[in-house]
Short mmCIF file of C-alpha atoms and ligand atoms in Angstrom, two decimals:
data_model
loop_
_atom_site.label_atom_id
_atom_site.label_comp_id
_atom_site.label_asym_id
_atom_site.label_seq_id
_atom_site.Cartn_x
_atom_site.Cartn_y
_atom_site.Cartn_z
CA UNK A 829 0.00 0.00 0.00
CA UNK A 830 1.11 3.72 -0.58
CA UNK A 831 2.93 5.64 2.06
CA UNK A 832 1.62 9.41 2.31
CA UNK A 833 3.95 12.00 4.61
CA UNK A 834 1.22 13.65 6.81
CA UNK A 835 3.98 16.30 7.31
CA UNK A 836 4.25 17.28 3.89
CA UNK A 837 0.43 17.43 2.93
CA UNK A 838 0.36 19.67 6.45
CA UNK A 839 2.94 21.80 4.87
CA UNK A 840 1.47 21.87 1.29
CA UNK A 841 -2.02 22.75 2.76
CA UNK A 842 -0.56 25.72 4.93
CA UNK A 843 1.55 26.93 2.14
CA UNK A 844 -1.33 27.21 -0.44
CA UNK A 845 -3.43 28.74 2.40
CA UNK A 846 -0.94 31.47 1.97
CA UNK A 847 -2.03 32.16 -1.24
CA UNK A 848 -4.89 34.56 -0.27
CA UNK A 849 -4.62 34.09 3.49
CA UNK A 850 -7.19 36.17 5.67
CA UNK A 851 -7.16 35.67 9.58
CA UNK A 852 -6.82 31.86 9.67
CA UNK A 853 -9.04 31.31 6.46
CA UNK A 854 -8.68 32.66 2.95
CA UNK A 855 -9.81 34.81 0.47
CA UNK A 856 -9.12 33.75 -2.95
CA UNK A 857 -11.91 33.84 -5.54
CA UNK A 858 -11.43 32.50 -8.97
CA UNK A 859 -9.46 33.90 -11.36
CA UNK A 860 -7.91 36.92 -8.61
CA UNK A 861 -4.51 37.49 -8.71
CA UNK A 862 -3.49 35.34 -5.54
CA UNK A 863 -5.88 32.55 -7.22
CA UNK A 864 -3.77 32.26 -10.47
CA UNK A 865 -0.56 32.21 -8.47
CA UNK A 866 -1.45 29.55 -6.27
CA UNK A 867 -2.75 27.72 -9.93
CA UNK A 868 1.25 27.80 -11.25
CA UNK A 869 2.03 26.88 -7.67
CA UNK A 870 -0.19 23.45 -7.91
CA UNK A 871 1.26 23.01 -11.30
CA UNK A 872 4.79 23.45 -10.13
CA UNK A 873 4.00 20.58 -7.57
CA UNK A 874 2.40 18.57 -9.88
CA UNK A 875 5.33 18.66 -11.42
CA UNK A 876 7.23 18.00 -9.06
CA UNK A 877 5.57 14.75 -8.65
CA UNK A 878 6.66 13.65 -11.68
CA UNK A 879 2.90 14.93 -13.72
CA UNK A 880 2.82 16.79 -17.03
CA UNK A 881 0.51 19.93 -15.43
CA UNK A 882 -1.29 21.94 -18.16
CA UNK A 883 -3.35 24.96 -17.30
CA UNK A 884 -6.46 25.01 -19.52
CA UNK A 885 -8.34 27.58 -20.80
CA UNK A 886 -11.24 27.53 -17.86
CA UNK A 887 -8.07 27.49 -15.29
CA UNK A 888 -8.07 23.88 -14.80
CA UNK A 889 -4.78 22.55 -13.66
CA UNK A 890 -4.53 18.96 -14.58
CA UNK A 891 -1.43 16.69 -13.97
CA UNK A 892 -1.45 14.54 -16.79
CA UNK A 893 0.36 10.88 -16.25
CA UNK A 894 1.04 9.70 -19.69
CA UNK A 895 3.46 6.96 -19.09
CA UNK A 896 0.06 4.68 -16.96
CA UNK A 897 -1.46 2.25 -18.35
CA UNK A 898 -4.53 2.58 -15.49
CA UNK A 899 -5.20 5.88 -14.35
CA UNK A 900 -7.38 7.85 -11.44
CA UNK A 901 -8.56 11.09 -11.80
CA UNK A 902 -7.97 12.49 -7.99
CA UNK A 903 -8.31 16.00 -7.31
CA UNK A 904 -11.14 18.61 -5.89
CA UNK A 905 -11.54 22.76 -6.45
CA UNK A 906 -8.68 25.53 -5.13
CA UNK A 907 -10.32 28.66 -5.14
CA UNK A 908 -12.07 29.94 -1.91
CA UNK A 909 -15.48 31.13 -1.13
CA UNK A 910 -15.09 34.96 0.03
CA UNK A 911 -13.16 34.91 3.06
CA UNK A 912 -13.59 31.33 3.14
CA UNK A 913 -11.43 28.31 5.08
CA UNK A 914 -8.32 27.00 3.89
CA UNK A 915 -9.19 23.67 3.82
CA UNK A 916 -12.47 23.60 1.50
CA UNK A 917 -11.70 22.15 -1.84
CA UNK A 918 -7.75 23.07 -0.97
CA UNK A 919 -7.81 19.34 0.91
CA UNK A 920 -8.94 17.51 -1.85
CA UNK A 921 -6.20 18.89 -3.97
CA UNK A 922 -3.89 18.43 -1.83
CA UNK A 923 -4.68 14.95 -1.20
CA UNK A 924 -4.65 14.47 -4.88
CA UNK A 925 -1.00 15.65 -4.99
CA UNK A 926 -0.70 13.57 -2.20
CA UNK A 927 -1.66 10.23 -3.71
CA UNK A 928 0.08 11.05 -6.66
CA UNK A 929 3.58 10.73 -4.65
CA UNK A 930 3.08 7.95 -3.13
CA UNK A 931 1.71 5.78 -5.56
CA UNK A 932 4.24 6.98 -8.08
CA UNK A 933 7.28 6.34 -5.07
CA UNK A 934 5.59 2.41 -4.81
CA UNK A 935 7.17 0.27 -7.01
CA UNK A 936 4.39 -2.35 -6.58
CA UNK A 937 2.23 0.24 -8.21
CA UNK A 938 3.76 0.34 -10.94
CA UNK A 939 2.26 1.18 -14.29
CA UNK A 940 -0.87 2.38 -12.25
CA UNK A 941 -1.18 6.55 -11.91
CA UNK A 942 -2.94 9.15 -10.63
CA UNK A 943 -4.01 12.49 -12.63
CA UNK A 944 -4.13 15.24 -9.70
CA UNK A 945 -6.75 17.95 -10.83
CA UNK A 946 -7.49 21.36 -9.01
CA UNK A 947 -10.69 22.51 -10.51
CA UNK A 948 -11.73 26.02 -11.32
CA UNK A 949 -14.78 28.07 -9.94
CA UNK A 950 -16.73 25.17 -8.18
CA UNK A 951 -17.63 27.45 -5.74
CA UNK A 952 -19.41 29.46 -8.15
CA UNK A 953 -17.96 32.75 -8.31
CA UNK A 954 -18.82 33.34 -12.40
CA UNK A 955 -21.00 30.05 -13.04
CA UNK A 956 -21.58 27.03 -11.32
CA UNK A 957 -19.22 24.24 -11.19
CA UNK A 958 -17.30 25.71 -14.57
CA UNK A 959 -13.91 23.76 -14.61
CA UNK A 960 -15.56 20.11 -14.08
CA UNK A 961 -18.73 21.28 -16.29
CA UNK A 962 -15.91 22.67 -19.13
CA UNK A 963 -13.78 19.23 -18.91
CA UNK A 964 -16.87 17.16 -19.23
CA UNK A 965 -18.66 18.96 -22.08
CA UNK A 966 -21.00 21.03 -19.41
CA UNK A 967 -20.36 24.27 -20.20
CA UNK A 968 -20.35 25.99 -23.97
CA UNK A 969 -18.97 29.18 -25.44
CA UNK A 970 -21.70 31.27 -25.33
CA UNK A 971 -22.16 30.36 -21.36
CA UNK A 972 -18.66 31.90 -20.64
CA UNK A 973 -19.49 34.47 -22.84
CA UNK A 974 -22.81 35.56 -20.98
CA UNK A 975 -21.46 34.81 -17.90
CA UNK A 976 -19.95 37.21 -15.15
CA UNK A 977 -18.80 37.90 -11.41
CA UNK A 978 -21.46 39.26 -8.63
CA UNK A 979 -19.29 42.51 -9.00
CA UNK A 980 -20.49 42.51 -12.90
CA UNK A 981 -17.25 41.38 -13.89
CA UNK A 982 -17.17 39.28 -17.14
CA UNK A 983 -15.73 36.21 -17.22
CA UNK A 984 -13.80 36.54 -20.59
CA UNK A 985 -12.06 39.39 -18.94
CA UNK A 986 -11.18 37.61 -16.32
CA UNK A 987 -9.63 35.20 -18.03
CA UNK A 988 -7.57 37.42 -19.88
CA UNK A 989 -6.51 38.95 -16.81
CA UNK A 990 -5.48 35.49 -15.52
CA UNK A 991 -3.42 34.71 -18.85
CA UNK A 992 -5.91 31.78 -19.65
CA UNK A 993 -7.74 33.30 -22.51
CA UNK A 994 -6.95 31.64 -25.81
CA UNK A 995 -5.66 28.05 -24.26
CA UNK A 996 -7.96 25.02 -25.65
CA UNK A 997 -10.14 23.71 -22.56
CA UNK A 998 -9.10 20.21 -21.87
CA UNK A 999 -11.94 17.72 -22.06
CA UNK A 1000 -12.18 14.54 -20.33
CA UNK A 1001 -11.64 10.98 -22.31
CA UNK A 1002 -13.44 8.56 -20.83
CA UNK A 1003 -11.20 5.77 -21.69
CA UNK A 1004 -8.60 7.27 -19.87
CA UNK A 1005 -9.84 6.68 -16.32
CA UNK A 1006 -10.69 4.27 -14.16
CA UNK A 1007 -12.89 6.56 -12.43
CA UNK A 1008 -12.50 9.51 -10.39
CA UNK A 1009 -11.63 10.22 -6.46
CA UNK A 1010 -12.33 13.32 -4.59
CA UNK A 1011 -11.91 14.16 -0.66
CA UNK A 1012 -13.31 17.07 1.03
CA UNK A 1013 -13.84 18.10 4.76
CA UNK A 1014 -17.88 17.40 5.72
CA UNK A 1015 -18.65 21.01 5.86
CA UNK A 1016 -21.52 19.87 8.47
CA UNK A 1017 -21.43 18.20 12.00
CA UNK A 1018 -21.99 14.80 11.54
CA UNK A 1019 -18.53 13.14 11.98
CA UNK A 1020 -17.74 14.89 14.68
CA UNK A 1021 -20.34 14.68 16.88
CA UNK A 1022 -20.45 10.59 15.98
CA UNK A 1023 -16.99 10.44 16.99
CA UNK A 1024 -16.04 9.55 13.10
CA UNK A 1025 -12.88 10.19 11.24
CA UNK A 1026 -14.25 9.34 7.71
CA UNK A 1027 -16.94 9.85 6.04
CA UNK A 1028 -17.87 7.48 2.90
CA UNK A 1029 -20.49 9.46 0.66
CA UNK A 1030 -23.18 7.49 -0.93
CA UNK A 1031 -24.85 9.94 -2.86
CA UNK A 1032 -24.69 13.82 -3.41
CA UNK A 1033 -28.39 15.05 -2.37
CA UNK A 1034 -30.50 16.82 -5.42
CA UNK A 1035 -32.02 20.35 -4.70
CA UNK A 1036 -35.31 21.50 -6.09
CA UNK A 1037 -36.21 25.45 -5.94
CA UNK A 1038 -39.88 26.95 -6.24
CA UNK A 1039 -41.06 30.33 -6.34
CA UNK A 1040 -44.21 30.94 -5.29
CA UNK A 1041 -46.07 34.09 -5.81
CA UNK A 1042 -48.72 35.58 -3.86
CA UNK A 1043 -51.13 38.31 -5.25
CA UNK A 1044 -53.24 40.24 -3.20
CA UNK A 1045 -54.21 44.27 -2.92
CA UNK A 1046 -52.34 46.72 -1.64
CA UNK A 1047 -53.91 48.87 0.30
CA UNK A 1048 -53.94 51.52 3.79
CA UNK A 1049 -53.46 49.07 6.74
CA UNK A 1050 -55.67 51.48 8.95
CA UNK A 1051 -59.12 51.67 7.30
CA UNK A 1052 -59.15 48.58 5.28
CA UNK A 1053 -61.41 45.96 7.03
CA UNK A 1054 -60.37 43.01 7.84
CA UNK A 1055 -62.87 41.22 6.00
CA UNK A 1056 -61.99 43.07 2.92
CA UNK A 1057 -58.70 42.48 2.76
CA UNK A 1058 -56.63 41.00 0.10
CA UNK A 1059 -53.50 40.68 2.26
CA UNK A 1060 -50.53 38.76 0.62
CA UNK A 1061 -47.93 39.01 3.28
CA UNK A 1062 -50.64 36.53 5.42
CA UNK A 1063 -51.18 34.65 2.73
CA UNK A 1064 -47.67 34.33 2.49
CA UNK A 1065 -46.73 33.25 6.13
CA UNK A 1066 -50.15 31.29 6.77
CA UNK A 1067 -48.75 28.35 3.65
CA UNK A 1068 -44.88 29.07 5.01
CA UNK A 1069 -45.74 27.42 8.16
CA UNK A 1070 -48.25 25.15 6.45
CA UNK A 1071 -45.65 23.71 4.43
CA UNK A 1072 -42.77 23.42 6.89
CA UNK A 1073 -45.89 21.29 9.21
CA UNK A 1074 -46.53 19.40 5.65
CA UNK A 1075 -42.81 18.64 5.20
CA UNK A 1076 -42.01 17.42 7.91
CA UNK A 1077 -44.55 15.05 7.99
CA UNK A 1078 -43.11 13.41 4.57
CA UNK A 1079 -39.94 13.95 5.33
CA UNK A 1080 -37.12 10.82 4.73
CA UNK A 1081 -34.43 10.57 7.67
CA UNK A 1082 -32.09 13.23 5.86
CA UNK A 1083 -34.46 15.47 3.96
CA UNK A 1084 -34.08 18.78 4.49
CA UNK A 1085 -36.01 22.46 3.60
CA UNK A 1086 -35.56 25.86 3.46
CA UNK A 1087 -37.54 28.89 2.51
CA UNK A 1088 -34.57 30.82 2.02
CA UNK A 1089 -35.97 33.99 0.77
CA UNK A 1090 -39.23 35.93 1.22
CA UNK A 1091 -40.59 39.38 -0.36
CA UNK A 1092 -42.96 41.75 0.43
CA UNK A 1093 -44.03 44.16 -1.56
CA UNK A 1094 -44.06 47.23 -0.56
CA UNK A 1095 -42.24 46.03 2.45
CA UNK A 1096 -43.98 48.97 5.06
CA UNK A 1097 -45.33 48.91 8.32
CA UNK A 1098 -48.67 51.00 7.17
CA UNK A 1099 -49.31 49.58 3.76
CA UNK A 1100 -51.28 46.00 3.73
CA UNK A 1101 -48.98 43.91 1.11
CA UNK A 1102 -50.02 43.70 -2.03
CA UNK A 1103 -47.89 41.05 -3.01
CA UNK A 1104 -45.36 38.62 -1.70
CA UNK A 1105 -42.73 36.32 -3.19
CA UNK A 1106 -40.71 33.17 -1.54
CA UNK A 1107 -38.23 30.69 -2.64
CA UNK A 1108 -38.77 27.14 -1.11
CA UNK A 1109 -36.45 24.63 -1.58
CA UNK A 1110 -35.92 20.97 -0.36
CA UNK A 1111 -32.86 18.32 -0.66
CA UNK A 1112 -32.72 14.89 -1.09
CA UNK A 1113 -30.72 11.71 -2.14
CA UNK A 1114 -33.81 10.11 -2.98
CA UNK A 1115 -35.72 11.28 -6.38
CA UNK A 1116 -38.81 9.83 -4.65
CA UNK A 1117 -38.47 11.81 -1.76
CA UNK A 1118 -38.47 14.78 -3.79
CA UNK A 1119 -40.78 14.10 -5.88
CA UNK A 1120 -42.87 13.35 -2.54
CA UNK A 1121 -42.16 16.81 -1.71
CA UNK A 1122 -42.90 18.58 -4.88
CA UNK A 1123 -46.20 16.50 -5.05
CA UNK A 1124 -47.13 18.06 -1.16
CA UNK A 1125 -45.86 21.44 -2.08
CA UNK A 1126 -48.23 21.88 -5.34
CA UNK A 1127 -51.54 20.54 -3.16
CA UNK A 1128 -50.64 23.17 -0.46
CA UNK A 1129 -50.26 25.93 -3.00
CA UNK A 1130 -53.29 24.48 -4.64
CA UNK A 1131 -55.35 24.65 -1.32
CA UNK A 1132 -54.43 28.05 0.00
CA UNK A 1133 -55.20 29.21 -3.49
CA UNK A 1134 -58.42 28.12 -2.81
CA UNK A 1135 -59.09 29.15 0.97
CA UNK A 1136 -57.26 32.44 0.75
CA UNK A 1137 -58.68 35.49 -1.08
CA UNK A 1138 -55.21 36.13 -2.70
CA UNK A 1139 -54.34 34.29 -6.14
CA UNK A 1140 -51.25 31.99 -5.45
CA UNK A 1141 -48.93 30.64 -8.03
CA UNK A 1142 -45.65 28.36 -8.13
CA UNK A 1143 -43.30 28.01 -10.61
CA UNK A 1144 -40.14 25.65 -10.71
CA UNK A 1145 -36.89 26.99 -10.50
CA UNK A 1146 -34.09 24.92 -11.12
CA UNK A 1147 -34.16 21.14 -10.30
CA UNK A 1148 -30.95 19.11 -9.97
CA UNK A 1149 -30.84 15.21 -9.54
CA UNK A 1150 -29.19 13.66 -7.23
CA UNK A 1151 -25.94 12.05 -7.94
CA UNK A 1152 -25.34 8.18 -6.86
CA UNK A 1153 -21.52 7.83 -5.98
CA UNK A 1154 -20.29 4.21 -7.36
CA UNK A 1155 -20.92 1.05 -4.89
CA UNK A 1156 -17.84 -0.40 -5.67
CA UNK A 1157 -15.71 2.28 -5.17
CA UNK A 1158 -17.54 3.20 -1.77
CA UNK A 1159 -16.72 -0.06 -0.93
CA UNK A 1160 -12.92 -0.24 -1.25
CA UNK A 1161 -12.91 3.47 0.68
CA UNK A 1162 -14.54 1.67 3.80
CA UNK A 1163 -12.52 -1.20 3.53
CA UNK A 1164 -9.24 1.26 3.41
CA UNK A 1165 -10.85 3.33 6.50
CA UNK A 1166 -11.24 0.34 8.32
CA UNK A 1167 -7.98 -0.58 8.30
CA UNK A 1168 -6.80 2.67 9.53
CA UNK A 1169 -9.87 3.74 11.91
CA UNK A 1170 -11.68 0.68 12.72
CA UNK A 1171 -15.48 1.12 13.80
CA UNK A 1172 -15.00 4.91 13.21
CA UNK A 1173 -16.69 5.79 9.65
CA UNK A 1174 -19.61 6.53 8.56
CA UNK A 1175 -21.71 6.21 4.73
CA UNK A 1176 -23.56 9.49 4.64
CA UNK A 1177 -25.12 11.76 1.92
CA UNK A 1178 -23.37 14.68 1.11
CA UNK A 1179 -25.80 17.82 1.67
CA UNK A 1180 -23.18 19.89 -0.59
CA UNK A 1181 -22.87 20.04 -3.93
CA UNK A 1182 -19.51 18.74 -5.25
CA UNK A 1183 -17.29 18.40 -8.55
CA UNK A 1184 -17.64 14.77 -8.05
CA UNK A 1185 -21.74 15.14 -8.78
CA UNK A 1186 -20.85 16.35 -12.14
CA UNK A 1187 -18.08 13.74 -12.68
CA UNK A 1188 -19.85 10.82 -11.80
CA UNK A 1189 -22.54 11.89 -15.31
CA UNK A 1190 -19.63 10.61 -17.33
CA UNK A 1191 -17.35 8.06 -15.09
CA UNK A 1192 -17.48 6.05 -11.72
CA UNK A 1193 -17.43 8.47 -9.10
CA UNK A 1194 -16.66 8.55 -5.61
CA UNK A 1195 -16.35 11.07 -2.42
CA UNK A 1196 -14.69 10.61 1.21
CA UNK A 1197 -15.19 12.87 4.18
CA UNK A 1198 -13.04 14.04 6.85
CA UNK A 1199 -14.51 15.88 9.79
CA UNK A 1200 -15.81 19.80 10.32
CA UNK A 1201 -14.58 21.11 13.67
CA UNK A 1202 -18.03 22.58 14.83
CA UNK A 1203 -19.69 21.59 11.35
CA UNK A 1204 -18.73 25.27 10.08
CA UNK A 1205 -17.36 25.48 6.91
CA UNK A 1206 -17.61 28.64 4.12
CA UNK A 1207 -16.25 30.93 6.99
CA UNK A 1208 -12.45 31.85 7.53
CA UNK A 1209 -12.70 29.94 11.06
CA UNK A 1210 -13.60 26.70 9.64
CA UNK A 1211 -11.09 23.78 10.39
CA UNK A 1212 -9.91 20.38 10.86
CA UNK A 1213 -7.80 18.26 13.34
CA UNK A 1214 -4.62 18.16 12.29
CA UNK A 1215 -4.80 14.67 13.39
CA UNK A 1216 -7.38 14.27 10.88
CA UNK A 1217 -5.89 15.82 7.75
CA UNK A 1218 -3.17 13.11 8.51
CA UNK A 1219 -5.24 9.80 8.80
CA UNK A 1220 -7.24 10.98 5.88
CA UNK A 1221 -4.91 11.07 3.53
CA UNK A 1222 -3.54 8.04 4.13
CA UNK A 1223 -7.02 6.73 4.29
CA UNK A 1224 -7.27 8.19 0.26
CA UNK A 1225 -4.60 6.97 -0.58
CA UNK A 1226 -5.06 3.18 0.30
CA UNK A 1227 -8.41 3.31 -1.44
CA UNK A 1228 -7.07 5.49 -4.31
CA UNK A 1229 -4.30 2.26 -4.52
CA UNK A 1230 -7.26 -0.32 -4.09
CA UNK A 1231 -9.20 1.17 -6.88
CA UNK A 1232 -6.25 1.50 -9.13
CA UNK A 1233 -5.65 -2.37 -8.43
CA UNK A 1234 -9.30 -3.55 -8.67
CA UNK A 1235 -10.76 -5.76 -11.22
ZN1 ZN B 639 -15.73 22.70 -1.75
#
């Protein structure tokens, strides 16, 4: 089995932290300045390891292994969320590198390799998902050419900017992999507070977003009667709290719901609300659980629509399926974390989206967890145990090797 230095990934993940580095987390959005540094820095590593790294043309960095004759595709995203951790997406990359070493330095691996990938923009800062979505034939031209920053940057300049403008986009073969392998810390509490140092992912949940509209009559809030009213902000919170009853009542043992935006409009203390927007969405593994939930959500709609003076309407927003990681490969990363933390992981969902969801369309897929100190993650004070970072990788890298090695 593959040796991994927990030293050195310690010392790789601190160093690209410093790429960006704000209090104990960092700030490096795609395509910034301290983001395409820390790019030539992976690609100097992969190098290092003994990869071919190309930068691609969506600020990929790939380390290509053209001398395998079996090869993994390991890797995860390295740009930040806005003064994000230092360990979301940079761990999987990392690890990649990681693997890469030491099953290049074991001469019983021979002939099997991994490609290390850092992925750009996964955490959506022009699109959503762009560098996986670009290498499997996701994304098109006239995407990046529509698409652009919150700040109303474009994304073609930004590319420029970076020096990536004009390189082809590399595009996944198929035929070259065995699969692909991606870690990541939890980014919840579930590890932790089980006592678990891995996490094996079964399946990355689908999300499902509504809008429902509500459309009453504005009017004075002091002399309208009661009775007369058309009030939409009631409306509104009376089927809120009807559906969050209705949910949970359906729910499966890992559902979960949010109505993550509401509207009033006008939003004023003396005006009854003449309208009223909100967003409700729910997540599952389980396309039958959603489609549970979509099927309870239109009948509530449908019934306050009848009781309530107000017209109310829902329309679909975006609906993404959820993404089965592959059995075997879930397998051989239990088997690998039992060996090195007996009785102490866990198969979970993951309630994040991932690279790896968009991967798995195309080839065998797989995910592994290590813990969240206090669950928090997308905030410069999330972390993990040292202690953890260590097993981990060694824990990736045994079923990276087992993988390689299967069938
Ligand atoms: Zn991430």
């Amino acid at each position: 089995m593959p040796r991994t230095d927990g030293a050195r990934v310690l010392a790789d993940l601190k160093r690209l932290a410093e790429f960006g580095r704000y209090k104990t987390g960092v700030h490096r959005p795609t395509y910034s300045p301290e983001d395409v540094a820390s790019r030539a820095w992976l690609a100097g590593q992969f190098a290092a390891a003994g990869l071919d790294p190309v930068i691609d043309g969506i600020g990929n960095v790939i380390g290509r292994n053209p001398g395998a004759s079996r090869r993994l595709l390991v890797g995860s995203h390295s740009e930040t969320q806005p003064h994000g951790g230092w360990l979301d997406g940079a761990l999987g990359v990392v690890y990649g590198l990681e693997v890469a070493r030491a099953i290049g330095a074991d001469p019983a691996l021979s002939g099997l390799g991994i490609e290390a990938v850092a992925w750009a923009d996964e955490e959506g800062h022009y699109g959503n998902m762009l560098g996986s979505r670009s290498f499997t034939d996701g994304l098109d031209e006239a995407e990046i050419a529509a698409a652009t920053s919150r700040e109303g940057k474009a994304l073609r300049q930004a590319l420029a900017e970076a020096g990536y403008a004009g390189r082809d986009r590399e595009r996944l073969d198929p035929s070259r992999y065995v699969g692909y392998l991606e870690a990541h810390i939890e980014q919840g509490e579930t590890l932790e507070r089980g006592g678990m140092r891995i996490g094996i992912v079964e399946a990355i949940i689908g999300s499902w977003n509504y809008w429902v509209t509500i459309t009453g009559e504005q009017n004075h809030a002091g002399t309208t009667q009661m009775s007369r009213r058309k009030d939409a902000g009631r409306a509104m919170v009376r089927l809120a709290t009807q559906i969050d009853d209705g949910f949970a009542a359906i729910a499966g043992p890992r559902t979960v719901w949010t109505i993550g935006r509401m509207l009033l409009d006008p939003n004023a203390p003396s005006i009854v609300p003449g309208r009223a927007e909100m967003q409700v969405q729910f997540r599952d593994t389980d396309t039958r659980v959603l489609a549970r939930f979509e099927e309870k959500l239109q009948a509530l709609v449908a019934a306050a629509a009848r009781a309530d003076p107000c017209s109310v309407t829902i329309e679909p927003m975006s609906k993404s399926a959820p993404a089965a990681m592959d059995p075997s490969f879930q397998s051989l990363i239990e088997e690998a974390a039992e060996r090195h933390a007996p009785g102490r992981h866990l198969r979970m969902p993951s309630g994040a989206g991932h690279d790896a969801q968009v991967l798995s369309r195309r080839i065998p897929a797989a995910m592994m967890f290590v813990p969240s100190l206090k669950g928090i993650s997308h905030h410069w004070s999330e972390d993990t145990a040292e202690e953890d970072i260590v097993l981990g990788a060694q824990v990736f890298a045994d079923a990276a090797a087992a993988i390689l090695t299967a069938g």
